[in-house]
Amino acid sequence: MEVKFCPRCGTPVQSLLRFGTLRPACPACGFIHFANPRVAVVLFVADGERVLLVKRKVAPEKGGWALAAGFVEYGEAPEAAAVREMKEETGLDVVVERMLGLSFNEADKVIVLLYQARATGGVLGANDDVEEACWFTGAELPELAFDSTRRTVKAWLEGEL
Ligand SMILES: [Zn+2]
């Protein structure tokens, strides 16, 4: 995000050396704009022989099937974001069981937390930026979007999750 004016006092910001690097900073009031990384959560949910996937309604990989995912809001715990995103996208209530991994998406500068969760209730449906939400067995898997989805589903199929 490019910042042109100080959000605190409205003075045009300058590129100033602050905490070891050049950052947009306000010469009038001292405000510093920190470009913080975004954090996303991805949820792997299996139920016996079936895995939960969502069909994406938006880019990237629009139309592809992936694990449910979304961004963590400011001030929100990652596990809470995982539960919220799953409810928003699929209507299901889940309990987060464990973290499966952490990765960095270089292209989008996003830190990605992968969680395993278990469905505990709710009614399966598609909402938000999801076109469909379905359970699939390993034998009937659709075209998968994202390397991370393919890797995670493969590990599950091979009994590693
Ligand atoms: Zn200012």
PDB file of C-alpha atoms and ligand atoms in Angstrom:
ATOM      1  CA  MET A   1       0.000   0.000   0.000  1.00  0.00           C
ATOM      2  CA  GLU A   2       1.338   3.415  -0.922  1.00  0.00           C
ATOM      3  CA  VAL A   3       0.859   6.076   1.734  1.00  0.00           C
ATOM      4  CA  LYS A   4       0.895   9.726   0.631  1.00  0.00           C
ATOM      5  CA  PHE A   5      -0.432  11.591   3.652  1.00  0.00           C
ATOM      6  CA  CYS A   6      -0.069  11.178   7.368  1.00  0.00           C
ATOM      7  CA  PRO A   7      -3.267   9.502   8.652  1.00  0.00           C
ATOM      8  CA  ARG A   8      -2.810  11.362  11.942  1.00  0.00           C
ATOM      9  CA  CYS A   9      -2.275  14.985  10.854  1.00  0.00           C
ATOM     10  CA  GLY A  10      -2.624  15.053   7.055  1.00  0.00           C
ATOM     11  CA  THR A  11       0.902  16.258   6.277  1.00  0.00           C
ATOM     12  CA  PRO A  12       2.444  14.687   3.130  1.00  0.00           C
ATOM     13  CA  VAL A  13       4.705  11.856   4.289  1.00  0.00           C
ATOM     14  CA  GLN A  14       8.354  11.567   3.293  1.00  0.00           C
ATOM     15  CA  SER A  15      10.576   8.555   2.846  1.00  0.00           C
ATOM     16  CA  LEU A  16      12.664   8.779   6.005  1.00  0.00           C
ATOM     17  CA  LEU A  17      15.180   6.491   7.675  1.00  0.00           C
ATOM     18  CA  ARG A  18      13.300   4.948  10.594  1.00  0.00           C
ATOM     19  CA  PHE A  19      14.295   1.797  12.492  1.00  0.00           C
ATOM     20  CA  GLY A  20      16.965   0.830  10.002  1.00  0.00           C
ATOM     21  CA  THR A  21      15.163   1.351   6.710  1.00  0.00           C
ATOM     22  CA  LEU A  22      13.340   3.947   4.641  1.00  0.00           C
ATOM     23  CA  ARG A  23       9.685   4.152   5.631  1.00  0.00           C
ATOM     24  CA  PRO A  24       6.868   6.595   4.887  1.00  0.00           C
ATOM     25  CA  ALA A  25       7.044   8.944   7.869  1.00  0.00           C
ATOM     26  CA  CYS A  26       5.487  12.259   8.822  1.00  0.00           C
ATOM     27  CA  PRO A  27       7.966  15.140   9.253  1.00  0.00           C
ATOM     28  CA  ALA A  28       5.380  17.106  11.248  1.00  0.00           C
ATOM     29  CA  CYS A  29       4.103  14.753  13.950  1.00  0.00           C
ATOM     30  CA  GLY A  30       6.515  11.830  13.760  1.00  0.00           C
ATOM     31  CA  PHE A  31       4.022   9.185  12.633  1.00  0.00           C
ATOM     32  CA  ILE A  32       5.669   6.194  10.935  1.00  0.00           C
ATOM     33  CA  HIS A  33       3.801   3.953   8.520  1.00  0.00           C
ATOM     34  CA  PHE A  34       4.824   0.314   9.039  1.00  0.00           C
ATOM     35  CA  ALA A  35       3.931  -1.939   6.121  1.00  0.00           C
ATOM     36  CA  ASN A  36       3.095  -5.080   8.082  1.00  0.00           C
ATOM     37  CA  PRO A  37       2.703  -8.508   6.500  1.00  0.00           C
ATOM     38  CA  ARG A  38      -0.742  -9.960   5.999  1.00  0.00           C
ATOM     39  CA  VAL A  39      -1.576 -13.282   7.614  1.00  0.00           C
ATOM     40  CA  ALA A  40      -3.908 -15.873   6.119  1.00  0.00           C
ATOM     41  CA  VAL A  41      -5.312 -19.059   7.609  1.00  0.00           C
ATOM     42  CA  VAL A  42      -5.994 -22.221   5.609  1.00  0.00           C
ATOM     43  CA  LEU A  43      -8.111 -25.044   7.014  1.00  0.00           C
ATOM     44  CA  PHE A  44      -7.725 -28.722   6.373  1.00  0.00           C
ATOM     45  CA  VAL A  45     -10.860 -30.550   7.519  1.00  0.00           C
ATOM     46  CA  ALA A  46     -11.346 -34.268   7.005  1.00  0.00           C
ATOM     47  CA  ASP A  47     -14.137 -36.544   8.187  1.00  0.00           C
ATOM     48  CA  GLY A  48     -13.097 -40.174   7.870  1.00  0.00           C
ATOM     49  CA  GLU A  49     -12.611 -40.833   4.175  1.00  0.00           C
ATOM     50  CA  ARG A  50     -13.736 -37.383   3.065  1.00  0.00           C
ATOM     51  CA  VAL A  51     -12.049 -34.009   2.851  1.00  0.00           C
ATOM     52  CA  LEU A  52     -13.820 -30.645   2.767  1.00  0.00           C
ATOM     53  CA  LEU A  53     -13.093 -28.430  -0.241  1.00  0.00           C
ATOM     54  CA  VAL A  54     -14.513 -25.163  -1.507  1.00  0.00           C
ATOM     55  CA  LYS A  55     -14.885 -23.984  -5.105  1.00  0.00           C
ATOM     56  CA  ARG A  56     -13.438 -20.508  -5.446  1.00  0.00           C
ATOM     57  CA  LYS A  57     -15.629 -17.699  -6.747  1.00  0.00           C
ATOM     58  CA  VAL A  58     -12.803 -15.165  -6.964  1.00  0.00           C
ATOM     59  CA  ALA A  59      -9.250 -14.896  -8.293  1.00  0.00           C
ATOM     60  CA  PRO A  60      -6.667 -16.268  -7.876  1.00  0.00           C
ATOM     61  CA  GLU A  61      -7.517 -19.732  -9.208  1.00  0.00           C
ATOM     62  CA  LYS A  62     -11.186 -18.837  -9.690  1.00  0.00           C
ATOM     63  CA  GLY A  63     -13.234 -22.007 -10.290  1.00  0.00           C
ATOM     64  CA  GLY A  64     -10.626 -24.251  -8.675  1.00  0.00           C
ATOM     65  CA  TRP A  65     -11.248 -26.338  -5.570  1.00  0.00           C
ATOM     66  CA  ALA A  66      -9.177 -25.507  -2.525  1.00  0.00           C
ATOM     67  CA  LEU A  67      -9.087 -25.681   1.236  1.00  0.00           C
ATOM     68  CA  ALA A  68     -11.177 -23.016   2.953  1.00  0.00           C
ATOM     69  CA  ALA A  69      -9.069 -19.949   3.726  1.00  0.00           C
ATOM     70  CA  GLY A  70      -9.118 -16.302   4.577  1.00  0.00           C
ATOM     71  CA  PHE A  71      -7.260 -13.391   6.085  1.00  0.00           C
ATOM     72  CA  VAL A  72      -6.778 -12.800   9.779  1.00  0.00           C
ATOM     73  CA  GLU A  73      -8.339  -9.499  10.836  1.00  0.00           C
ATOM     74  CA  TYR A  74      -6.358  -6.955  12.840  1.00  0.00           C
ATOM     75  CA  GLY A  75      -6.514  -7.895  16.507  1.00  0.00           C
ATOM     76  CA  GLU A  76      -7.961 -11.336  15.813  1.00  0.00           C
ATOM     77  CA  ALA A  77      -6.325 -14.561  17.033  1.00  0.00           C
ATOM     78  CA  PRO A  78      -5.430 -16.855  14.091  1.00  0.00           C
ATOM     79  CA  GLU A  79      -7.452 -19.772  15.489  1.00  0.00           C
ATOM     80  CA  ALA A  80     -10.479 -17.505  15.833  1.00  0.00           C
ATOM     81  CA  ALA A  81     -10.010 -16.367  12.226  1.00  0.00           C
ATOM     82  CA  ALA A  82      -9.923 -20.013  11.146  1.00  0.00           C
ATOM     83  CA  VAL A  83     -13.222 -20.761  12.894  1.00  0.00           C
ATOM     84  CA  ARG A  84     -14.817 -17.575  11.513  1.00  0.00           C
ATOM     85  CA  GLU A  85     -13.685 -18.150   7.934  1.00  0.00           C
ATOM     86  CA  MET A  86     -14.969 -21.708   7.931  1.00  0.00           C
ATOM     87  CA  LYS A  87     -18.362 -20.561   9.200  1.00  0.00           C
ATOM     88  CA  GLU A  88     -18.505 -17.732   6.644  1.00  0.00           C
ATOM     89  CA  GLU A  89     -17.480 -19.854   3.674  1.00  0.00           C
ATOM     90  CA  THR A  90     -19.125 -23.201   4.394  1.00  0.00           C
ATOM     91  CA  GLY A  91     -21.613 -22.739   7.243  1.00  0.00           C
ATOM     92  CA  LEU A  92     -19.793 -25.361   9.312  1.00  0.00           C
ATOM     93  CA  ASP A  93     -18.678 -25.030  12.920  1.00  0.00           C
ATOM     94  CA  VAL A  94     -15.169 -26.326  13.479  1.00  0.00           C
ATOM     95  CA  VAL A  95     -12.754 -26.880  16.303  1.00  0.00           C
ATOM     96  CA  VAL A  96      -9.111 -26.181  15.478  1.00  0.00           C
ATOM     97  CA  GLU A  97      -7.040 -29.214  16.446  1.00  0.00           C
ATOM     98  CA  ARG A  98      -3.477 -28.376  15.504  1.00  0.00           C
ATOM     99  CA  MET A  99      -1.256 -26.340  13.255  1.00  0.00           C
ATOM    100  CA  LEU A 100       0.067 -28.320  10.291  1.00  0.00           C
ATOM    101  CA  GLY A 101       2.485 -25.775   8.936  1.00  0.00           C
ATOM    102  CA  LEU A 102       3.507 -22.229   8.230  1.00  0.00           C
ATOM    103  CA  SER A 103       4.608 -20.871   4.875  1.00  0.00           C
ATOM    104  CA  PHE A 104       5.301 -17.587   3.167  1.00  0.00           C
ATOM    105  CA  ASN A 105       3.653 -16.731  -0.119  1.00  0.00           C
ATOM    106  CA  GLU A 106       6.400 -14.747  -1.824  1.00  0.00           C
ATOM    107  CA  ALA A 107       4.202 -13.394  -4.630  1.00  0.00           C
ATOM    108  CA  ASP A 108       1.519 -11.918  -2.376  1.00  0.00           C
ATOM    109  CA  LYS A 109       3.727 -11.316   0.699  1.00  0.00           C
ATOM    110  CA  VAL A 110       1.338 -13.311   2.845  1.00  0.00           C
ATOM    111  CA  ILE A 111       2.229 -15.478   5.838  1.00  0.00           C
ATOM    112  CA  VAL A 112       0.062 -18.586   5.639  1.00  0.00           C
ATOM    113  CA  LEU A 113      -0.895 -20.668   8.670  1.00  0.00           C
ATOM    114  CA  LEU A 114      -2.249 -24.123   7.872  1.00  0.00           C
ATOM    115  CA  TYR A 115      -4.514 -25.650  10.499  1.00  0.00           C
ATOM    116  CA  GLN A 116      -6.211 -28.981  10.870  1.00  0.00           C
ATOM    117  CA  ALA A 117      -9.736 -28.659  12.181  1.00  0.00           C
ATOM    118  CA  ARG A 118     -12.692 -30.925  12.879  1.00  0.00           C
ATOM    119  CA  ALA A 119     -16.285 -30.171  11.918  1.00  0.00           C
ATOM    120  CA  THR A 120     -18.592 -30.191  14.941  1.00  0.00           C
ATOM    121  CA  GLY A 121     -21.859 -28.838  13.564  1.00  0.00           C
ATOM    122  CA  GLY A 122     -23.554 -26.348  11.305  1.00  0.00           C
ATOM    123  CA  VAL A 123     -25.176 -26.859   7.916  1.00  0.00           C
ATOM    124  CA  LEU A 124     -22.974 -27.217   4.848  1.00  0.00           C
ATOM    125  CA  GLY A 125     -23.587 -24.497   2.268  1.00  0.00           C
ATOM    126  CA  ALA A 126     -21.623 -22.024   0.167  1.00  0.00           C
ATOM    127  CA  ASN A 127     -21.313 -18.399   1.161  1.00  0.00           C
ATOM    128  CA  ASP A 128     -19.013 -15.428   0.896  1.00  0.00           C
ATOM    129  CA  ASP A 129     -16.337 -15.852  -1.819  1.00  0.00           C
ATOM    130  CA  VAL A 130     -17.145 -19.525  -2.314  1.00  0.00           C
ATOM    131  CA  GLU A 131     -19.317 -20.995  -5.080  1.00  0.00           C
ATOM    132  CA  GLU A 132     -19.708 -24.490  -3.620  1.00  0.00           C
ATOM    133  CA  ALA A 133     -18.549 -26.391  -0.559  1.00  0.00           C
ATOM    134  CA  CYS A 134     -18.448 -30.190  -0.674  1.00  0.00           C
ATOM    135  CA  TRP A 135     -16.972 -33.270   0.939  1.00  0.00           C
ATOM    136  CA  PHE A 136     -14.885 -35.429  -1.419  1.00  0.00           C
ATOM    137  CA  THR A 137     -13.396 -38.882  -1.059  1.00  0.00           C
ATOM    138  CA  GLY A 138      -9.899 -39.446  -2.400  1.00  0.00           C
ATOM    139  CA  ALA A 139     -11.362 -41.266  -5.406  1.00  0.00           C
ATOM    140  CA  GLU A 140     -13.602 -38.392  -6.514  1.00  0.00           C
ATOM    141  CA  LEU A 141     -11.342 -35.378  -6.049  1.00  0.00           C
ATOM    142  CA  PRO A 142     -11.940 -32.440  -8.406  1.00  0.00           C
ATOM    143  CA  GLU A 143      -9.261 -30.262 -10.037  1.00  0.00           C
ATOM    144  CA  LEU A 144      -7.353 -28.719  -7.138  1.00  0.00           C
ATOM    145  CA  ALA A 145      -6.194 -25.115  -6.934  1.00  0.00           C
ATOM    146  CA  PHE A 146      -2.908 -24.037  -5.336  1.00  0.00           C
ATOM    147  CA  ASP A 147       0.213 -26.096  -4.646  1.00  0.00           C
ATOM    148  CA  SER A 148      -0.548 -25.896  -0.922  1.00  0.00           C
ATOM    149  CA  THR A 149      -3.934 -27.606  -1.408  1.00  0.00           C
ATOM    150  CA  ARG A 150      -2.408 -30.305  -3.613  1.00  0.00           C
ATOM    151  CA  ARG A 151       0.412 -30.946  -1.131  1.00  0.00           C
ATOM    152  CA  THR A 152      -1.907 -31.122   1.868  1.00  0.00           C
ATOM    153  CA  VAL A 153      -4.469 -33.379   0.186  1.00  0.00           C
ATOM    154  CA  LYS A 154      -1.669 -35.649  -1.076  1.00  0.00           C
ATOM    155  CA  ALA A 155      -0.247 -35.947   2.446  1.00  0.00           C
ATOM    156  CA  TRP A 156      -3.728 -36.837   3.726  1.00  0.00           C
ATOM    157  CA  LEU A 157      -4.227 -39.459   1.000  1.00  0.00           C
ATOM    158  CA  GLU A 158      -0.876 -40.998   1.914  1.00  0.00           C
ATOM    159  CA  GLY A 159      -1.900 -41.225   5.560  1.00  0.00           C
ATOM    160  CA  GLU A 160       0.491 -38.585   6.786  1.00  0.00           C
ATOM    161  CA  LEU A 161      -2.163 -36.361   8.383  1.00  0.00           C
TER     162      LEU A 161
HETATM  163 ZN    ZN B   1       1.589  13.605  10.941  1.00  0.00          ZN
END
